PDB file of C-alpha atoms and ligand atoms in Angstrom:
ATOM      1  CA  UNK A   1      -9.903  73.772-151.694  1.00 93.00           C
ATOM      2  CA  UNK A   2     -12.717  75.762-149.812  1.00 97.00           C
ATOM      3  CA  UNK A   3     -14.295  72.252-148.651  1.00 98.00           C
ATOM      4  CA  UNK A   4     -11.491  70.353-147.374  1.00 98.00           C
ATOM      5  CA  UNK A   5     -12.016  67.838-145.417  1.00 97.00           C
ATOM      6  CA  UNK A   6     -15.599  67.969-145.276  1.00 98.00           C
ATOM      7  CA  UNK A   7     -18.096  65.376-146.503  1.00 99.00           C
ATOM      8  CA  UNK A   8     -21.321  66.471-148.420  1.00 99.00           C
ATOM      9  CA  UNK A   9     -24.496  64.124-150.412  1.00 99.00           C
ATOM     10  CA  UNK A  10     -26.207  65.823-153.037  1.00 99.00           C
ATOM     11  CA  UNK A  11     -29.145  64.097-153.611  1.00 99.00           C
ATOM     12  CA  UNK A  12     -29.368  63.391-157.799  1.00 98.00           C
ATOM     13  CA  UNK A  13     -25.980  63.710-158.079  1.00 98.00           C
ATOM     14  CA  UNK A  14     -25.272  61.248-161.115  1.00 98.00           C
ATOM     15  CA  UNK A  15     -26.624  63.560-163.981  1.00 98.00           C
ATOM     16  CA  UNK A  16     -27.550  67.234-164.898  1.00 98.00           C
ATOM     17  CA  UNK A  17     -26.834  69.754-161.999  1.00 98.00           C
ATOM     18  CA  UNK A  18     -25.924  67.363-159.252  1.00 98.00           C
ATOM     19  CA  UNK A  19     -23.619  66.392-161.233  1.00 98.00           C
ATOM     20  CA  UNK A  20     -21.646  69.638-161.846  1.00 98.00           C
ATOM     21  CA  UNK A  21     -21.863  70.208-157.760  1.00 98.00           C
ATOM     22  CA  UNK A  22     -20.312  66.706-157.167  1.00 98.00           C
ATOM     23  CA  UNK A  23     -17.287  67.311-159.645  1.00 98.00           C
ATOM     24  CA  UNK A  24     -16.802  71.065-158.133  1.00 98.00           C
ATOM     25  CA  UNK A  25     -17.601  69.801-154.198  1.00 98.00           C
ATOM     26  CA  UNK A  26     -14.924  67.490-155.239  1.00 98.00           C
ATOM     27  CA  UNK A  27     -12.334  69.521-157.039  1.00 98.00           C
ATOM     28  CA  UNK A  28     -12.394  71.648-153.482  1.00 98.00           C
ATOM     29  CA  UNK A  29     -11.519  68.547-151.272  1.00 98.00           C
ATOM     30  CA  UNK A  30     -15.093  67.935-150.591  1.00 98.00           C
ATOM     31  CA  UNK A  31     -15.755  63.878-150.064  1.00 98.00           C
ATOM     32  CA  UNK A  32     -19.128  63.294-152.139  1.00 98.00           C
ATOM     33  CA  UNK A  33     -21.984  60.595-151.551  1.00 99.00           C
ATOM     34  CA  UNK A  34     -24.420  61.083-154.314  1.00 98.00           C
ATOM     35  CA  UNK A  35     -27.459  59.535-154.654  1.00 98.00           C
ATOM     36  CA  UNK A  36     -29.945  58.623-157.351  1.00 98.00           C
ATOM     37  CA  UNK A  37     -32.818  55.806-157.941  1.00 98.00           C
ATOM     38  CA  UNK A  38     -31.232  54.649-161.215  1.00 98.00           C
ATOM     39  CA  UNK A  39     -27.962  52.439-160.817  1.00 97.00           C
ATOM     40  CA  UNK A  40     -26.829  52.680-164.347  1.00 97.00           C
ATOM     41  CA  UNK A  41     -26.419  56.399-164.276  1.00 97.00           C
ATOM     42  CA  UNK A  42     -25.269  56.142-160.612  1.00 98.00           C
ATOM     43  CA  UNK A  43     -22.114  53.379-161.544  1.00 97.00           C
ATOM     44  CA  UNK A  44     -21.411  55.899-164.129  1.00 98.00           C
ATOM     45  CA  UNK A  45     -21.049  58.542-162.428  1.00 98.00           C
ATOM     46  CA  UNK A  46     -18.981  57.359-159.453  1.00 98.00           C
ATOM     47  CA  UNK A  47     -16.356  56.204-162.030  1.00 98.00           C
ATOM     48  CA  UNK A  48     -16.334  59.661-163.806  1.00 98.00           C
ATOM     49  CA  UNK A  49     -15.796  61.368-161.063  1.00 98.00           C
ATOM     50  CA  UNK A  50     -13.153  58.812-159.443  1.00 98.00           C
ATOM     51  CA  UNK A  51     -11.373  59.147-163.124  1.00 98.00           C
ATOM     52  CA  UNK A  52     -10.684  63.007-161.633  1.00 97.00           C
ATOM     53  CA  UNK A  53      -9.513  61.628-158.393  1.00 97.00           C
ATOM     54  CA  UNK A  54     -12.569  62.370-156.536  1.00 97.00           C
ATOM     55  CA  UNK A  55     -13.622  60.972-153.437  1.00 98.00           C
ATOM     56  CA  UNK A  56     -16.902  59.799-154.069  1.00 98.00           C
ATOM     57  CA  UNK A  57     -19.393  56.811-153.249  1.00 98.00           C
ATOM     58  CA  UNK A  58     -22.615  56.286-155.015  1.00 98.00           C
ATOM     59  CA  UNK A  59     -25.778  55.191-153.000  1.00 98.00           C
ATOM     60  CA  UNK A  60     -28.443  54.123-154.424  1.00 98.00           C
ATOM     61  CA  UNK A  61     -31.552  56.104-153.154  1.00 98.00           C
ATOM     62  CA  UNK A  62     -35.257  57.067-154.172  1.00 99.00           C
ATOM     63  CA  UNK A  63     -35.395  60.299-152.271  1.00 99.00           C
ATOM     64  CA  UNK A  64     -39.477  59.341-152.167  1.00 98.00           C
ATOM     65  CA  UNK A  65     -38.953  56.826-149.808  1.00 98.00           C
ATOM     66  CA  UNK A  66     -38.272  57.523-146.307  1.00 99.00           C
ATOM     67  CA  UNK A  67     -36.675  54.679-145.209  1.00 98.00           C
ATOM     68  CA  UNK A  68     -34.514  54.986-147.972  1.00 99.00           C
ATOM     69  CA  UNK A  69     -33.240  58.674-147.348  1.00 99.00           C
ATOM     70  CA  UNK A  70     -32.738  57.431-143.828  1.00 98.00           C
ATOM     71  CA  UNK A  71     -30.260  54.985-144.872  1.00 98.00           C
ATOM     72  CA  UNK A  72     -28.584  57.400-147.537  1.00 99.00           C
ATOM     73  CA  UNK A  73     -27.716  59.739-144.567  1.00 98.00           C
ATOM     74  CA  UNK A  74     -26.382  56.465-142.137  1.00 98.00           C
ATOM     75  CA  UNK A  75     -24.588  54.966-144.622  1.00 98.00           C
ATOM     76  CA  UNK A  76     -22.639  58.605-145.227  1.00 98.00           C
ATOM     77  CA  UNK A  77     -22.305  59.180-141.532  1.00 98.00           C
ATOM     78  CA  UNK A  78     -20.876  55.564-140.747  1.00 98.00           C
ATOM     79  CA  UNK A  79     -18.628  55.648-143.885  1.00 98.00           C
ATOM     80  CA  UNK A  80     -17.173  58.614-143.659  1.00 98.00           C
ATOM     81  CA  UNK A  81     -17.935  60.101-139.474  1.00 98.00           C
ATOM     82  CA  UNK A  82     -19.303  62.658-140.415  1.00 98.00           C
ATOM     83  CA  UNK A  83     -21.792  65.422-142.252  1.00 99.00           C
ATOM     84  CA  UNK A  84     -20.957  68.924-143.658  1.00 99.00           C
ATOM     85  CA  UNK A  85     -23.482  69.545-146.462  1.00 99.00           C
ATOM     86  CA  UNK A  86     -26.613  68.146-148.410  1.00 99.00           C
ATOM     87  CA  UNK A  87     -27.604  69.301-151.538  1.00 99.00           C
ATOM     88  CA  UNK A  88     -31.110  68.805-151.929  1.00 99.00           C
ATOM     89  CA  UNK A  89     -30.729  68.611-155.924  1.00 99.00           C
ATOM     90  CA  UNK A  90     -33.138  65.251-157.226  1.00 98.00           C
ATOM     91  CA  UNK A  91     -35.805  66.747-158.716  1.00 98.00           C
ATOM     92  CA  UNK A  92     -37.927  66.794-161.862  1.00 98.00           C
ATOM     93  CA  UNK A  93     -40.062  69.386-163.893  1.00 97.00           C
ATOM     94  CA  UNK A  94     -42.851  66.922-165.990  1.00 97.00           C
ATOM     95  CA  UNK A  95     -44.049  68.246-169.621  1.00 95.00           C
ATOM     96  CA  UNK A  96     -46.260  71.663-170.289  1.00 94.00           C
ATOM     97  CA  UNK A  97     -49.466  70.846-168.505  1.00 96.00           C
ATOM     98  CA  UNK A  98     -52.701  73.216-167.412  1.00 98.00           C
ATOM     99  CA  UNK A  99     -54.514  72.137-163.763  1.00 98.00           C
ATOM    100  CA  UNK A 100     -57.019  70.712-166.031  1.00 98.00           C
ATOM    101  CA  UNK A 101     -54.482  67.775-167.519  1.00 98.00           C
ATOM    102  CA  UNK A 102     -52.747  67.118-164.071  1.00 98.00           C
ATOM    103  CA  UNK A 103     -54.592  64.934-161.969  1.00 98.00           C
ATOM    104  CA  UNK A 104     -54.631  64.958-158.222  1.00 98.00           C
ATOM    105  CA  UNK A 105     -52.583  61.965-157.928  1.00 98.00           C
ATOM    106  CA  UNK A 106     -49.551  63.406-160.313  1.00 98.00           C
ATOM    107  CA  UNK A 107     -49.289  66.572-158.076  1.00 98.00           C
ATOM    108  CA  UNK A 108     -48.993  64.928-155.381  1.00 98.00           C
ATOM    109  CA  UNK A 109     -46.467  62.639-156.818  1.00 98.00           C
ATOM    110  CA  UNK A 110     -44.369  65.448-157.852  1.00 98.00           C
ATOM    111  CA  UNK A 111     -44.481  67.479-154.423  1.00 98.00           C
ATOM    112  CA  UNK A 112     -43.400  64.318-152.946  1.00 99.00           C
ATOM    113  CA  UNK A 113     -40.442  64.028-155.324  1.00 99.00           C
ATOM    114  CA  UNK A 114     -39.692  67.750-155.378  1.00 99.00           C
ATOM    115  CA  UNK A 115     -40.752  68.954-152.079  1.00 99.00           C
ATOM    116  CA  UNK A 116     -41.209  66.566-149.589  1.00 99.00           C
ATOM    117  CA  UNK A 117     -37.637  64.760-150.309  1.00 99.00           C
ATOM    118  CA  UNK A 118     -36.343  68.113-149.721  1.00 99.00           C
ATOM    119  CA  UNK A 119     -37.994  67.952-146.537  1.00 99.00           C
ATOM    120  CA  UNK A 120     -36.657  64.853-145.369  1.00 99.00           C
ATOM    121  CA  UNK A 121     -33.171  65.639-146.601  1.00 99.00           C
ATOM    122  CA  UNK A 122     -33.260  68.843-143.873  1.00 99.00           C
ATOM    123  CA  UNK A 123     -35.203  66.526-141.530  1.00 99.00           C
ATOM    124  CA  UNK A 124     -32.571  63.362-141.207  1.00 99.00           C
ATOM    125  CA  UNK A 125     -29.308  65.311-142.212  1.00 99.00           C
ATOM    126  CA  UNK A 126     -29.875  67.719-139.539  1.00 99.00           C
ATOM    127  CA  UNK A 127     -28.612  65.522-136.315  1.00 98.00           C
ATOM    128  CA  UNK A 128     -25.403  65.230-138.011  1.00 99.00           C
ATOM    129  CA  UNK A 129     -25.336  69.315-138.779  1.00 99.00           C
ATOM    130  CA  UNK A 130     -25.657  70.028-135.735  1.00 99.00           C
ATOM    131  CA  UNK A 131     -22.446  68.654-134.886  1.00 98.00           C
ATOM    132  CA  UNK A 132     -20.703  69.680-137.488  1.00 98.00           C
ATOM    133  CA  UNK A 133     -22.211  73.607-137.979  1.00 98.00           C
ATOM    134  CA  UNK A 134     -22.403  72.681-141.346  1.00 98.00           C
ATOM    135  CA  UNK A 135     -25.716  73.500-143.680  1.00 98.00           C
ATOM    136  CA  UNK A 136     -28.027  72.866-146.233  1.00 99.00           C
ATOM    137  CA  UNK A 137     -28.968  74.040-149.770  1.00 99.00           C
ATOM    138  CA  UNK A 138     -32.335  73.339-151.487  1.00 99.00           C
ATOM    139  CA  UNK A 139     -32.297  72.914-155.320  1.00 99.00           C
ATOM    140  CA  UNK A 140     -34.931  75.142-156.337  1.00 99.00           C
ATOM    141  CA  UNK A 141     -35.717  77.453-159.194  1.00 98.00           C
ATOM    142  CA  UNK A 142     -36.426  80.781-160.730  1.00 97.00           C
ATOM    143  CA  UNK A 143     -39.361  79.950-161.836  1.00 97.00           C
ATOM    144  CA  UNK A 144     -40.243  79.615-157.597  1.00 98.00           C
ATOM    145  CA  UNK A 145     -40.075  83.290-157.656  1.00 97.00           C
ATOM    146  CA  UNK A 146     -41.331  84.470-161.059  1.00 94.00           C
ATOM    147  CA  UNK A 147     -43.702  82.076-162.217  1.00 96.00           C
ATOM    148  CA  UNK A 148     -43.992  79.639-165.054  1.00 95.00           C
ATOM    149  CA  UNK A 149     -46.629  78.888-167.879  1.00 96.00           C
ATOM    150  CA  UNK A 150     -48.290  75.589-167.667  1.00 96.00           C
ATOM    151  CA  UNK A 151     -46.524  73.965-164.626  1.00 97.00           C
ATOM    152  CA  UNK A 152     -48.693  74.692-161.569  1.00 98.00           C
ATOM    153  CA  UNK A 153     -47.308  71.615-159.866  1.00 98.00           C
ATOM    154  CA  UNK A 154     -43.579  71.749-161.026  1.00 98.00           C
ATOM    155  CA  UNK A 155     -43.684  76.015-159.744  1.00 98.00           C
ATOM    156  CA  UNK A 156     -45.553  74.645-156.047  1.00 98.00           C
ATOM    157  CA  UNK A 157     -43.278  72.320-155.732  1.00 99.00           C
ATOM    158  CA  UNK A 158     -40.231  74.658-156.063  1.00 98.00           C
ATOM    159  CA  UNK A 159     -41.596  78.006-154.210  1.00 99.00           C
ATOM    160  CA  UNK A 160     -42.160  75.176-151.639  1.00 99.00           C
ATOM    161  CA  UNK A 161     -38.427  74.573-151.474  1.00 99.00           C
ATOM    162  CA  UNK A 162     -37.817  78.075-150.685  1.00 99.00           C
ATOM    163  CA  UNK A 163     -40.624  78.548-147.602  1.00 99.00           C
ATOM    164  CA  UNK A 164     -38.797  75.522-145.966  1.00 99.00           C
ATOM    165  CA  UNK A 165     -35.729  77.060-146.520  1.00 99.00           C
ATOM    166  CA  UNK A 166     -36.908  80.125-144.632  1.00 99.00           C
ATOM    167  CA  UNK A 167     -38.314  78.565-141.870  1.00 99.00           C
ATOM    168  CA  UNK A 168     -35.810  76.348-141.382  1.00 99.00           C
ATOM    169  CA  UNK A 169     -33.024  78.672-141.713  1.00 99.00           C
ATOM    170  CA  UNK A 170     -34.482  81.177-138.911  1.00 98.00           C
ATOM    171  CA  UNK A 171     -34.712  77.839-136.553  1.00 98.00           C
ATOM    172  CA  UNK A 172     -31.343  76.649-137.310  1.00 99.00           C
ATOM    173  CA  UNK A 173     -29.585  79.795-137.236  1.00 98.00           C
ATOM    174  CA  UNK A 174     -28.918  80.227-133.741  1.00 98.00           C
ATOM    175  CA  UNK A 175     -27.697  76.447-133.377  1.00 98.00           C
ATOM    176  CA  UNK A 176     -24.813  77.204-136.490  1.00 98.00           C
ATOM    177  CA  UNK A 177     -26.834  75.299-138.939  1.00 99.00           C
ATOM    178  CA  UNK A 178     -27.593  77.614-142.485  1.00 99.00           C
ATOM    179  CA  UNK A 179     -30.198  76.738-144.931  1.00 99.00           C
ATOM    180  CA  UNK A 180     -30.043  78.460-148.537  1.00 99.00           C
ATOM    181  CA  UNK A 181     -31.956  77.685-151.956  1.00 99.00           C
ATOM    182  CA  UNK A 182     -30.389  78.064-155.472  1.00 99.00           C
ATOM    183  CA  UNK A 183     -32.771  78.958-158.090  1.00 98.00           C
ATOM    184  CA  UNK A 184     -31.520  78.735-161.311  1.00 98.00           C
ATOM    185  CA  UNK A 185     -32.943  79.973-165.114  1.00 97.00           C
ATOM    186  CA  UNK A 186     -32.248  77.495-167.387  1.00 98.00           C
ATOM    187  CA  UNK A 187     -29.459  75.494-166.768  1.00 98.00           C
ATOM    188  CA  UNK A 188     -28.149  72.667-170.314  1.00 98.00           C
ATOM    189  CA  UNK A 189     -28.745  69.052-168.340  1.00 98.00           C
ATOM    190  CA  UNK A 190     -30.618  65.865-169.200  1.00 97.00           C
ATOM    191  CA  UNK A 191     -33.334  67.236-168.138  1.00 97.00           C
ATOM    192  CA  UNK A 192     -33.526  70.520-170.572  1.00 97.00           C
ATOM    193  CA  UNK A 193     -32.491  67.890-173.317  1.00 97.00           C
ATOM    194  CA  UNK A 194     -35.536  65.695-172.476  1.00 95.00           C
ATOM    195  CA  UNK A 195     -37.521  68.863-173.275  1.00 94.00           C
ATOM    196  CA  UNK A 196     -36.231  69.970-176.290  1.00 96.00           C
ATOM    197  CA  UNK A 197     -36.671  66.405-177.444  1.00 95.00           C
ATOM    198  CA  UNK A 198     -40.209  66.971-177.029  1.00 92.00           C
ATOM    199  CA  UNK A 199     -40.365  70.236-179.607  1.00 94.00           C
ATOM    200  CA  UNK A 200     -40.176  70.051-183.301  1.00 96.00           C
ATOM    201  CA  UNK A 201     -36.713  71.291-183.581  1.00 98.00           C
ATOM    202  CA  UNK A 202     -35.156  70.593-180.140  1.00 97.00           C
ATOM    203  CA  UNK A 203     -31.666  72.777-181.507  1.00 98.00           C
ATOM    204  CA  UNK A 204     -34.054  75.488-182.327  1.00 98.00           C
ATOM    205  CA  UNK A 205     -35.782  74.967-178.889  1.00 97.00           C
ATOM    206  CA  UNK A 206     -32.825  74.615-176.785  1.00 98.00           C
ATOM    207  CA  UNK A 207     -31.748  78.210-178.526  1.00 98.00           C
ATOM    208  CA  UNK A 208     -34.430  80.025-178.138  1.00 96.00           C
ATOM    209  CA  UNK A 209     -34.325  79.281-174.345  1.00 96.00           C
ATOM    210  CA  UNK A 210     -30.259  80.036-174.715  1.00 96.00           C
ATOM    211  CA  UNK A 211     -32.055  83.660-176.116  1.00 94.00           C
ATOM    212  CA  UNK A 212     -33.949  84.001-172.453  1.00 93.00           C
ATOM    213  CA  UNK A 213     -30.552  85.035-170.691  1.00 94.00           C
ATOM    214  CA  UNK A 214     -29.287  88.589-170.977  1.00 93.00           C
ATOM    215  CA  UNK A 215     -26.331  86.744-170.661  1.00 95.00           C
ATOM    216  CA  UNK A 216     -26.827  85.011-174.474  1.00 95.00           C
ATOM    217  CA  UNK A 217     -27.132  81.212-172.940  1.00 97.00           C
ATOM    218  CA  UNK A 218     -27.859  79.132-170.069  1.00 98.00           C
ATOM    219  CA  UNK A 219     -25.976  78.302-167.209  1.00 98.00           C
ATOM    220  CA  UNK A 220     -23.434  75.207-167.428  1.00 98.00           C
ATOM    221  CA  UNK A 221     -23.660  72.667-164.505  1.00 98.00           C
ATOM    222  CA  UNK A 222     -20.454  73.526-163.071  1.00 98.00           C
ATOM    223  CA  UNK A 223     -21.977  77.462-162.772  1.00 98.00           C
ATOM    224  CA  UNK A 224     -24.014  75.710-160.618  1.00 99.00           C
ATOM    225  CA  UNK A 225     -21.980  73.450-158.784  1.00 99.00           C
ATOM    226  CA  UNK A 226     -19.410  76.872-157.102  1.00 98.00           C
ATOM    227  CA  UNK A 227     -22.146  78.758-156.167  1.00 99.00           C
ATOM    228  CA  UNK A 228     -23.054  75.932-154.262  1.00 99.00           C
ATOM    229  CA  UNK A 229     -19.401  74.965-153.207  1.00 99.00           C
ATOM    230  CA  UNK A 230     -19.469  78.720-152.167  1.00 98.00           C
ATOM    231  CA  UNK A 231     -22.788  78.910-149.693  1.00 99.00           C
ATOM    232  CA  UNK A 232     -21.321  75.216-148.410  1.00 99.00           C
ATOM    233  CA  UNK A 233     -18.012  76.597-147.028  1.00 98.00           C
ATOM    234  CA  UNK A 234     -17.012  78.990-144.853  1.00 98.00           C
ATOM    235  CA  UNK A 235     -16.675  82.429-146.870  1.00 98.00           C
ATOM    236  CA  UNK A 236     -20.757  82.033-146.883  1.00 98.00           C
ATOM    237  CA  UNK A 237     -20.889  82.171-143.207  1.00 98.00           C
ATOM    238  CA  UNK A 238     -23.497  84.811-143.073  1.00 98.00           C
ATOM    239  CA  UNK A 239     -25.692  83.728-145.474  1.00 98.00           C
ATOM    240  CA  UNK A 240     -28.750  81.774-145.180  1.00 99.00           C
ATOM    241  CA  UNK A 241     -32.207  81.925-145.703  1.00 99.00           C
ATOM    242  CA  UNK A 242     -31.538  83.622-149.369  1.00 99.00           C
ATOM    243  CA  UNK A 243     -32.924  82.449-152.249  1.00 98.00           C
ATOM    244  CA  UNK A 244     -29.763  82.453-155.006  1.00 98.00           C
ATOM    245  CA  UNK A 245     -29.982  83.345-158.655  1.00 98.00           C
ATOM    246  CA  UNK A 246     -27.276  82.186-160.562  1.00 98.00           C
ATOM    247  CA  UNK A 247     -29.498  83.256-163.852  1.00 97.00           C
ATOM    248  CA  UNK A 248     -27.524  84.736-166.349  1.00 96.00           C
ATOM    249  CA  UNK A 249     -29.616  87.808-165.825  1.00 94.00           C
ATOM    250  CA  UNK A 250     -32.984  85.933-166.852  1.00 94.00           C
ATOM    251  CA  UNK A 251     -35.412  87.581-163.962  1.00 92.00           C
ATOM    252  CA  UNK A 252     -34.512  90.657-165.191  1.00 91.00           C
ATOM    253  CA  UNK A 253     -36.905  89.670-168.584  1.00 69.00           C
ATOM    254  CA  UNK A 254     -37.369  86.162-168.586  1.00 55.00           C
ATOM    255  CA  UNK A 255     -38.874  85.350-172.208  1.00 56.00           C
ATOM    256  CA  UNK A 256     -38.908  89.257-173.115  1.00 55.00           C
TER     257      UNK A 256
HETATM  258  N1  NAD B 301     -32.084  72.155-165.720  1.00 61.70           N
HETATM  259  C1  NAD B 301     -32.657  73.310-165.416  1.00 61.70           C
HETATM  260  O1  NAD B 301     -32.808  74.202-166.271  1.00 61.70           O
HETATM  261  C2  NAD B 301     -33.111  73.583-163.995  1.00 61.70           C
HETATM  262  C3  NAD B 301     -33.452  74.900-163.666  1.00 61.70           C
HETATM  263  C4  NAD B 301     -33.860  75.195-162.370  1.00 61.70           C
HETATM  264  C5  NAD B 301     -33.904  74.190-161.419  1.00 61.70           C
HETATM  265  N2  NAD B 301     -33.573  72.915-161.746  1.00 61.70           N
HETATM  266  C6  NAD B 301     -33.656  71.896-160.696  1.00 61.70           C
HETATM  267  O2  NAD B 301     -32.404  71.280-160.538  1.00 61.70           O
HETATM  268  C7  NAD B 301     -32.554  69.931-160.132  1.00 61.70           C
HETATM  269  C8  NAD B 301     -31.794  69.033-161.078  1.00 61.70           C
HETATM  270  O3  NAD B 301     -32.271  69.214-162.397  1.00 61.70           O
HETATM  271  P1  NAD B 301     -31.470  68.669-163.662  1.00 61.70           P
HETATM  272  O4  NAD B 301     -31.855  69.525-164.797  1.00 61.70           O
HETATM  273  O5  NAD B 301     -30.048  68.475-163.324  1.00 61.70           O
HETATM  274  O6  NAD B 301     -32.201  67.233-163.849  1.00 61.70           O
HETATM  275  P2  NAD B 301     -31.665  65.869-164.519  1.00 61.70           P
HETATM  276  O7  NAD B 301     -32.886  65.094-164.903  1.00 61.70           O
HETATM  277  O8  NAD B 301     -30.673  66.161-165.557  1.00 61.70           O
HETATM  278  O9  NAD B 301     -30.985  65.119-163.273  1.00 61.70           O
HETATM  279  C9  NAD B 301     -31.802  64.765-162.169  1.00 61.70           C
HETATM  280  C10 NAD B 301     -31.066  63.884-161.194  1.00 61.70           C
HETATM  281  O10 NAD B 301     -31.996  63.512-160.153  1.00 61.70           O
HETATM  282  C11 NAD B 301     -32.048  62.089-160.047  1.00 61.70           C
HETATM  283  N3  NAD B 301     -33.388  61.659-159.639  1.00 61.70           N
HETATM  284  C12 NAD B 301     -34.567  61.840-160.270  1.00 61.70           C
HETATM  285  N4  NAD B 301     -35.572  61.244-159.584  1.00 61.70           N
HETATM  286  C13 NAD B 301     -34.997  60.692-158.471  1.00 61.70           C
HETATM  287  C14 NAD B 301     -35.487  59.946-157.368  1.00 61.70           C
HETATM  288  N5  NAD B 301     -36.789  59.634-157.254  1.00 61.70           N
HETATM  289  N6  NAD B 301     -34.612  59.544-156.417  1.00 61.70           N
HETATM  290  C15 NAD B 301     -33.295  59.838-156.520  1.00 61.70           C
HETATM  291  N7  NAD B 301     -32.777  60.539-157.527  1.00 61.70           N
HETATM  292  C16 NAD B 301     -33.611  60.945-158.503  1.00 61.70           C
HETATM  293  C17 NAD B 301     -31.674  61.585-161.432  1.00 61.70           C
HETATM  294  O11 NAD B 301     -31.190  60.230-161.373  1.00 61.70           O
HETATM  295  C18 NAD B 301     -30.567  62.566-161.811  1.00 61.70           C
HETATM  296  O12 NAD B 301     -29.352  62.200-161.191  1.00 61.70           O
HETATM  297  C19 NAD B 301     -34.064  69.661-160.115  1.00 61.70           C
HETATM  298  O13 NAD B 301     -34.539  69.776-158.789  1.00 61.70           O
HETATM  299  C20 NAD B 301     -34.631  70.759-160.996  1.00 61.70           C
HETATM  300  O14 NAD B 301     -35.939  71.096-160.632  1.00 61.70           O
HETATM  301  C21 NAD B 301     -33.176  72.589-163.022  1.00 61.70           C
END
């Protein structure tokens, strides 16, 4: 119960790796708002989780839209008095793509839906922080730190995550407030699904990236979801401004 009493949003936290953190925030005594632009999954969620006896509310959110992520973090604050934690988790990675196929426009879609919701996350959570010493972890990736094939934008995007985190986490350091990015390998969500739908043999696929971790497979959403519980509570206390690999050894020969 390392996050008793305290009250956390994770941001995409009806499918894939937000939600592992929601159902392991929860299983410590964590209250959980989580957030996500599509209902359905949302609903879904929120009665999965309640089925465990979480605390949990879903909000419906588009962490594009400012206004929006303004009234995720008011909503949380005047439900439940207070803020311990974001997870900045709602994020996508778009298909195989060389600078020459993505257009102006789509990067700049994706930074906004990778990067710049990250940004606001810090940005409007961070009154409430303040009060409560509490902190903030960016969803990032390994491939922020060792590069990707054919995803310019998706790789900007997430080595983005983890500049913010450093700056911020030097600002906010001597006011209590600690800032750390996760940067998972491959982790088996929606998402990595979606992609192996788009390959021949998606089982085939979905092994071969399984072969990738020294470990012999990805990481499971609930991996995820403690070392996150872990940098939220108080055994991380001096930690921030670290970039986390929960990896399954991958950077060690991603692909080799
Ligand atoms: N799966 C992996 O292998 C992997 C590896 C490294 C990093 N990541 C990162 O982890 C995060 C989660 O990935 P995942 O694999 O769980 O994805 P997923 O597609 O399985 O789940 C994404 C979640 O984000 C929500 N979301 C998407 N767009 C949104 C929007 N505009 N507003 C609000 N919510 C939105 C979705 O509803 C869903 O709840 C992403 O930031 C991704 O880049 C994933």
């Amino acid at each position: 119960m390392k996050l008793k009493d305290k009250v956390a949003i994770i941001t995409g936290g009806t499918k894939g790796i937000g939600l592992g953190c929601a159902k392991v925030f929860a299983k410590h005594g964590c209250t959980v708002v989580i957030c996500s632009n599509d209902p359905g999954s949302g609903q879904e969620a929120e009665e999965q989780l309640k089925q465990a006896d979480a605390k949990v509310r879903f909000i419906e959110c588009d962490v594009k839209d400012e206004g929006q992520m303004t009234q995720l973090i008011e909503q949380t604050v005047q439900g439940f008095g207070q803020l311990d934690c974001i997870v900045n988790n709602a994020g996508w990675h778009p298909p195989a793509m060389t600078i020459d196929q993505i257009s102006v426009a789509d990067y700049e879609s994706l930074l906004r839906l990778n990067l710049t919701s990250t940004f606001m996350g810090c940005k409007f959570s961070l009154p409430h922080l303040l009060k409560t010493k509490g902190s903030i972890i960016n969803m990032s990736s390994e491939v922020a730190l060792i590069g990707q094939g054919e995803a310019a934008g998706y790789v900007s995007s997430k080595a983005g995550q983890i500049g913010l985190t450093k700056a911020l986490a030097l600002d906010l350091a001597p006011k209590g407030v600690r800032v750390n990015a996760v940067c998972p390998a491959g982790v088996m969500t929606p998402l990595m699904q979606e992609w192996a739908d788009t390959q021949y043999d998606p089982s085939a696929a979905l092994e071969m990236v399984d072969s990738w971790h020294p470990i012999g497979r990805m990481a499971k959403i609930e991996e995820i979801g403690e070392v996150c519980a872990f940098l939220a509570s108080s055994e991380a206390s001096s930690i921030t401004g670290q970039a986390i690999c929960p990896d399954g050894g991958a950077a060690l020969g991603y692909r080799r």
